[in-house]
PDB file of C-alpha atoms in Angstrom:
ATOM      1  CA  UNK A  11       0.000   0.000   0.000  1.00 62.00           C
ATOM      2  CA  UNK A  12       1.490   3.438  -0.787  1.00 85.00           C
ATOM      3  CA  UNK A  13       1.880   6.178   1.336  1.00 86.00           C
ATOM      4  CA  UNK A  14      -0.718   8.440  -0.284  1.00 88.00           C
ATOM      5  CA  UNK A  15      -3.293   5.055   0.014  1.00 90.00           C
ATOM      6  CA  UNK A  16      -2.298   5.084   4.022  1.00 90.00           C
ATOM      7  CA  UNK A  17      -2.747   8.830   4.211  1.00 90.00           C
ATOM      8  CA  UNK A  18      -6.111   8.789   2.476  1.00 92.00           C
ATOM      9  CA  UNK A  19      -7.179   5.693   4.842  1.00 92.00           C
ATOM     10  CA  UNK A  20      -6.181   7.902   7.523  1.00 90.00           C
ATOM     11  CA  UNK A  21      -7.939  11.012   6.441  1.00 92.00           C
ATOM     12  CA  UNK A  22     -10.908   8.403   6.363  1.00 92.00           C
ATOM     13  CA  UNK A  23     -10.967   7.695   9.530  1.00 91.00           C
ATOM     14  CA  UNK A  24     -10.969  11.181  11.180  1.00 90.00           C
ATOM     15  CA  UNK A  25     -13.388  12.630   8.827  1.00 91.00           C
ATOM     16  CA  UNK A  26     -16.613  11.681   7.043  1.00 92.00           C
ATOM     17  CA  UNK A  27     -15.259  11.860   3.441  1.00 93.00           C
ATOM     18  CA  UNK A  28     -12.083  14.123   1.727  1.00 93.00           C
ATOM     19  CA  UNK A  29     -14.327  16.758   0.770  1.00 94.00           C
ATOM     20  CA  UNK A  30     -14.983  17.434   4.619  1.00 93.00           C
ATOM     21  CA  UNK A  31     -11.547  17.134   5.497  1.00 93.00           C
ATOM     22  CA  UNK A  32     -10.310  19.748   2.935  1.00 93.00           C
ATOM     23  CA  UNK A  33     -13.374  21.734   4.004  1.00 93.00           C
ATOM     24  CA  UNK A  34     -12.115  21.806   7.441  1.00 92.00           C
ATOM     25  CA  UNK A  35      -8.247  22.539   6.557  1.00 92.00           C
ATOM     26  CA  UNK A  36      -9.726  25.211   4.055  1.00 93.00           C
ATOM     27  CA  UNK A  37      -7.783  23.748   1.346  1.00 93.00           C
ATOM     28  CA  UNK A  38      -9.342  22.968  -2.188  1.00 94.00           C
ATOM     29  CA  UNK A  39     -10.268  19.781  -2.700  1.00 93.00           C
ATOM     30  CA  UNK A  40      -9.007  19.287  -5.634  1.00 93.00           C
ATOM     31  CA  UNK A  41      -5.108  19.579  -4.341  1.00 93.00           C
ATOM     32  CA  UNK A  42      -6.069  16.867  -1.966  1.00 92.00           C
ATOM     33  CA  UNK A  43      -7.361  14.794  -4.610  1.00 92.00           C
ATOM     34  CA  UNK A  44      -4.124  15.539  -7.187  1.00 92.00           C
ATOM     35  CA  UNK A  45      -2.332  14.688  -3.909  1.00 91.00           C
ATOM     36  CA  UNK A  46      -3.323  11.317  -3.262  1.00 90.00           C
ATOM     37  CA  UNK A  47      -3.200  10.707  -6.806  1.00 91.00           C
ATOM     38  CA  UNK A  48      -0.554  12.002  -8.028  1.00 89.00           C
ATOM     39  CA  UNK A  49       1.754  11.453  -5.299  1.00 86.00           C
ATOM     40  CA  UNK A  50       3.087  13.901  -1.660  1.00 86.00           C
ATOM     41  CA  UNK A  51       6.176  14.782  -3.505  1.00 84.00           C
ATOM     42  CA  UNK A  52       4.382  17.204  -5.864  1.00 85.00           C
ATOM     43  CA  UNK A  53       2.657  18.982  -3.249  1.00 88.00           C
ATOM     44  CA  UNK A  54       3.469  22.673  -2.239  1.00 90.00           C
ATOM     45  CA  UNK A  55       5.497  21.970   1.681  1.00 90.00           C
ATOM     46  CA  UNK A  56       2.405  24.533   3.220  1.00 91.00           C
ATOM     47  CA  UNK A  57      -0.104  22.414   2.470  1.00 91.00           C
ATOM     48  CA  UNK A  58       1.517  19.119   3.623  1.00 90.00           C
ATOM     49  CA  UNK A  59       2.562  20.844   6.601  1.00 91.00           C
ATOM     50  CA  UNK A  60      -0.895  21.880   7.471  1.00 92.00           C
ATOM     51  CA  UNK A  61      -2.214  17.841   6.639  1.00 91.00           C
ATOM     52  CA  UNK A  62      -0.134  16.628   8.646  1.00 90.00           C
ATOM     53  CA  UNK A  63      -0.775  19.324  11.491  1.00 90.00           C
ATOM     54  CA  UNK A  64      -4.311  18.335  11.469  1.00 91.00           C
ATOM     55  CA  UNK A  65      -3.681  14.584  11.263  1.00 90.00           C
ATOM     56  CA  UNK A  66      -0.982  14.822  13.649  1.00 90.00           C
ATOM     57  CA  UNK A  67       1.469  13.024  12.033  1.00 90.00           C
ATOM     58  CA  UNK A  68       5.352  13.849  11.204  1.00 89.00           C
ATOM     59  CA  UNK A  69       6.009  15.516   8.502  1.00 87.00           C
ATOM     60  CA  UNK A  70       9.586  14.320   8.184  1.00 86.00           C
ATOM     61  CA  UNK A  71       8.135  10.537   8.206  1.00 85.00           C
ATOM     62  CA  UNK A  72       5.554  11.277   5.495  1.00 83.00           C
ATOM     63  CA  UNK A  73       8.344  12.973   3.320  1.00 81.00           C
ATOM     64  CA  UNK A  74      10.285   9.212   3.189  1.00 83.00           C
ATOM     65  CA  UNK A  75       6.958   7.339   2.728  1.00 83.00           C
ATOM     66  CA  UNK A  76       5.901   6.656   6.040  1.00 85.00           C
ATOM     67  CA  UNK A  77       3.400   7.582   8.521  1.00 84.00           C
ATOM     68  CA  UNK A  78       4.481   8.183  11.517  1.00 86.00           C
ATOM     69  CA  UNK A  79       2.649   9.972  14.500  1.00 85.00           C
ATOM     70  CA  UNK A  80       4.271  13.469  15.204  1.00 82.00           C
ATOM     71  CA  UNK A  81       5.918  13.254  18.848  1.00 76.00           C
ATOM     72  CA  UNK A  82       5.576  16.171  21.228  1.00 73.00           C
ATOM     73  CA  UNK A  83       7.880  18.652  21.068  1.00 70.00           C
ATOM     74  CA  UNK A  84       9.380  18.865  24.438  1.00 69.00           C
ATOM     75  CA  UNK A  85       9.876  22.000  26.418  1.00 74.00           C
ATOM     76  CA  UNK A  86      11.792  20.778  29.200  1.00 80.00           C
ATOM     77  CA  UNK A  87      15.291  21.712  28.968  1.00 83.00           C
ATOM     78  CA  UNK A  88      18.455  19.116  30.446  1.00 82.00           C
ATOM     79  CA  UNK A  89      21.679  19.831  31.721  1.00 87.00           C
ATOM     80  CA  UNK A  90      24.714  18.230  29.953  1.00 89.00           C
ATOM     81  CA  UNK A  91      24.798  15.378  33.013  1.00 90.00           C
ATOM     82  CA  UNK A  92      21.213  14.731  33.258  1.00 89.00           C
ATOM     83  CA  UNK A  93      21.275  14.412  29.007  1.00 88.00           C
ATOM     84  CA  UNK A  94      24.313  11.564  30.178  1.00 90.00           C
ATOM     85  CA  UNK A  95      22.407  10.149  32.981  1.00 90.00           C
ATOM     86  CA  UNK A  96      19.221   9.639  30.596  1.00 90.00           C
ATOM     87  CA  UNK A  97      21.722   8.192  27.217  1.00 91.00           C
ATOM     88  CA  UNK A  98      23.265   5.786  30.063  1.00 92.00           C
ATOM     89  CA  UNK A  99      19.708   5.064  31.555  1.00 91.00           C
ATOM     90  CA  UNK A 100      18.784   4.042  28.149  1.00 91.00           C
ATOM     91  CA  UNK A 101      21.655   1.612  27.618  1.00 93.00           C
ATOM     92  CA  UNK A 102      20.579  -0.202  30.658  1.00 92.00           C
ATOM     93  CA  UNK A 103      18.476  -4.051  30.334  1.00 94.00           C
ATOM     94  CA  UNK A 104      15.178  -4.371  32.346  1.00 92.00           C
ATOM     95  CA  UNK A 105      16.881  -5.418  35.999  1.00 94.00           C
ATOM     96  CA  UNK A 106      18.994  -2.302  35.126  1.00 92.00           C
ATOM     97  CA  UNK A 107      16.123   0.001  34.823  1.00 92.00           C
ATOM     98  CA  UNK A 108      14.268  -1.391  37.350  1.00 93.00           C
ATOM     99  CA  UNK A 109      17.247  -1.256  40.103  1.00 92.00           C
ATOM    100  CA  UNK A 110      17.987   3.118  39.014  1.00 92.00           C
ATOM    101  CA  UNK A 111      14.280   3.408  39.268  1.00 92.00           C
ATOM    102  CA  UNK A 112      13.449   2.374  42.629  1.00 93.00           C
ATOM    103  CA  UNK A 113      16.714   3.943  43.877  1.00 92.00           C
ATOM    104  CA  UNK A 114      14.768   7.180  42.369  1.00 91.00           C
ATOM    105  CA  UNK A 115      11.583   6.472  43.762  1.00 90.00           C
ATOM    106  CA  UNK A 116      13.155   5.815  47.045  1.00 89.00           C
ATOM    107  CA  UNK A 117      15.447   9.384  46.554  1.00 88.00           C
ATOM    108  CA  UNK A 118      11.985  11.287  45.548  1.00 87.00           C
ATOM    109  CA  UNK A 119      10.297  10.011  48.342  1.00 85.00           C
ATOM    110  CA  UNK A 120      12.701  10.891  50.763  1.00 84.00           C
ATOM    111  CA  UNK A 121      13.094  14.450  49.671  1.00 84.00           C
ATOM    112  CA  UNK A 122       9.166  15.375  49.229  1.00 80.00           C
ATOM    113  CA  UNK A 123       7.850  13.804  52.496  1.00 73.00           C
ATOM    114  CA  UNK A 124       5.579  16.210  54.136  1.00 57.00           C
ATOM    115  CA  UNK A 125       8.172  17.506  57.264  1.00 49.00           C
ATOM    116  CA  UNK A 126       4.810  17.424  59.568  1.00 41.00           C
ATOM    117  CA  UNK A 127       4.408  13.472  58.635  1.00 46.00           C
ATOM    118  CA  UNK A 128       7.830  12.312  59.337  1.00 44.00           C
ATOM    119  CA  UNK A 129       9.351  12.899  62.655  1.00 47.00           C
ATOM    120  CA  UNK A 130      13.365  12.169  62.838  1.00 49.00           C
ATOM    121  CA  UNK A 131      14.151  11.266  66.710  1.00 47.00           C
ATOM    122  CA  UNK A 132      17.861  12.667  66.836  1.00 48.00           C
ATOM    123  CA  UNK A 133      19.021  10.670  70.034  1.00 43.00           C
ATOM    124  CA  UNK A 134      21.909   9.381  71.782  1.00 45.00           C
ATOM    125  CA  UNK A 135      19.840   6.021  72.584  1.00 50.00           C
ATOM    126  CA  UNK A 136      20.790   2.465  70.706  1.00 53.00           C
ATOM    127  CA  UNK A 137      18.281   2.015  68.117  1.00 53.00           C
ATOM    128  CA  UNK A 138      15.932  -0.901  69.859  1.00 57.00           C
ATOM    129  CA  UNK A 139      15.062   1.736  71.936  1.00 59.00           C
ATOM    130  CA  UNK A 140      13.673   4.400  69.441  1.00 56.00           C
ATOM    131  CA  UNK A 141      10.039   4.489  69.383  1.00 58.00           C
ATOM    132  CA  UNK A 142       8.301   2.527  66.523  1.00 61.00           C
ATOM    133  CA  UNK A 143       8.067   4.804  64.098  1.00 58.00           C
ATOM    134  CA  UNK A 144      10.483   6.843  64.624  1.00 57.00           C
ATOM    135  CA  UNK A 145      14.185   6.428  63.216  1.00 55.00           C
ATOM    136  CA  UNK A 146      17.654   7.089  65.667  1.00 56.00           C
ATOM    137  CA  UNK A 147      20.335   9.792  63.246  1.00 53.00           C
ATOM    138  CA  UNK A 148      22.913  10.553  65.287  1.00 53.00           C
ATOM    139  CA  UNK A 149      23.781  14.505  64.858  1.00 52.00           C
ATOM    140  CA  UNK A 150      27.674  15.440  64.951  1.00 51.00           C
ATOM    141  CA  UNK A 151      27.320  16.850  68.439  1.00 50.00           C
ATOM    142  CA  UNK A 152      25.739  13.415  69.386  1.00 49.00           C
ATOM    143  CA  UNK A 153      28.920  11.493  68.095  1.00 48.00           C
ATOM    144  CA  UNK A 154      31.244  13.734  69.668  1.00 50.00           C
ATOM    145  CA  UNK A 155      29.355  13.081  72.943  1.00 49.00           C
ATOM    146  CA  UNK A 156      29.384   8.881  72.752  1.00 48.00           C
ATOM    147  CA  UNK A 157      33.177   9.294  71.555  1.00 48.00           C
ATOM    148  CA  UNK A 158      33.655  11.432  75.304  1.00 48.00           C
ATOM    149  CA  UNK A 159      31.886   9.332  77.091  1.00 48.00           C
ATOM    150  CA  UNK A 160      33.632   5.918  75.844  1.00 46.00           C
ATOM    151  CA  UNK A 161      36.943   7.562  76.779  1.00 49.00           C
ATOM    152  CA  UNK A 162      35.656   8.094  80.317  1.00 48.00           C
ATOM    153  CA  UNK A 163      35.232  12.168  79.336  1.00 48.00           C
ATOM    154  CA  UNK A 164      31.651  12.400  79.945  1.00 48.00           C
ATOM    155  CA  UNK A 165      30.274  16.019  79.219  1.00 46.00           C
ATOM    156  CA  UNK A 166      27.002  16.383  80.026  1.00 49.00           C
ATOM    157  CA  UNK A 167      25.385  19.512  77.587  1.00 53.00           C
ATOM    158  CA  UNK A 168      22.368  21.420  77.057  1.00 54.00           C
ATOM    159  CA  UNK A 169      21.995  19.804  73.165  1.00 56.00           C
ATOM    160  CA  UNK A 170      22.364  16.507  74.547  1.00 59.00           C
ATOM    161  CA  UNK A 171      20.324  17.481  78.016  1.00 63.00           C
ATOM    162  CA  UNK A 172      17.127  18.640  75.124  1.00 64.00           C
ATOM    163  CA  UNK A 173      17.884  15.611  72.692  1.00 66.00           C
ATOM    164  CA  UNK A 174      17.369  13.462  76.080  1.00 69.00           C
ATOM    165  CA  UNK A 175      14.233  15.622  77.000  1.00 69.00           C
ATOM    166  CA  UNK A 176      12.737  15.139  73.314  1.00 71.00           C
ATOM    167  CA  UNK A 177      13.524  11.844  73.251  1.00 71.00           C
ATOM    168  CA  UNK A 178      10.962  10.973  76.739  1.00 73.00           C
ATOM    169  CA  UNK A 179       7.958  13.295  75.716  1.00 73.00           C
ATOM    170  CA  UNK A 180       8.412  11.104  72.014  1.00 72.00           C
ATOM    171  CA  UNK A 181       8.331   7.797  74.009  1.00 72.00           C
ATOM    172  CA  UNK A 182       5.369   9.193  76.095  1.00 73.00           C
ATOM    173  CA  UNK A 183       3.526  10.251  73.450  1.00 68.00           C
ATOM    174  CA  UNK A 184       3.941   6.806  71.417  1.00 65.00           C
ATOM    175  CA  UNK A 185       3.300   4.610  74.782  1.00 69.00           C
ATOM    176  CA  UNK A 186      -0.105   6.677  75.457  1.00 66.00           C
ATOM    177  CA  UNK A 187      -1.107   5.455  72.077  1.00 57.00           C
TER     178      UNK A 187
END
């Protein structure tokens, strides 16, 4: 079947006859007719770019026999790494894919969580016993303190003092649950 016997099936389909599609386009009928007759190639460029607007199909495609339909111009622009990071993503087999993409789900979800539905416990206590729900990230000052008091150079501070405090209204309010 030749292109301009694919392009008229398609006209077809969107429109009641070829008479109603050049109606529509406000293009004589006649140069759609000579068209599919006589061939795309003999067309004037203004008028194929204006069938293929309203079919949306690529133009490019149609001009080397094919039909094709037109992708969406995108508006987003990349930076040179994230135009590597998609050419490398692309290169990748399914496990790949799969593997970068929960890695990105698990990223995205971690840096658009509402703040008031995650609360971070930031406490000197061994994990087992942070309340459920809540996760144990030790803060510098923290560290320091643990690394004092395993040497026997306990300092006792007002961070630490609050991060203690915190940490018992947290557990209170989880036990009263």
């Amino acid at each position: 079947m030749s292109v301009e016997q694919d392009l008229k099936t398609l006209i077809l389909k969107h429109y009641k006859s070829i008479r109603a599609f050049a109606l529509e386009l406000n293009i004589p009928y006649s140069t759609i007719d000579t068209m599919l007759k006589r061939g795309v190639s003999g067309t004037a460029v203004s008028t194929v770019l204006r069938i293929c607007h309203a079919l949306q199909i690529d133009a490019d495609s149609l001009s080397n026999g094919k039909i094709e339909e037109k992708q969406p111009v995108s508006t987003i622009k990349y930076s040179l790494t994230e135009e590597k990071h998609i050419k490398k993503y692309r290169t990748l087999d399914e496990y790949g894919k799969k593997n970068v993409d929960t890695i990105l789900d698990n990223e995205y979800e971690r840096c658009n969580k509402d703040e008031k539905d995650l609360i971070v416990l930031r406490d000197i206590k061994a994990e087992s016993e942070v309340p459920k729900g809540f996760h144990s990230i030790p803060t510098p000052q923290v560290d320091a303190f643990a690394t004092h008091a395993s040497a026997g150079q306990l300092q006792s501070t007002k961070q630490i003092d609050a991060a203690e405090a915190l940490a018992d209204k947290l557990r209170q309010k989880t036990n009263s649950k």
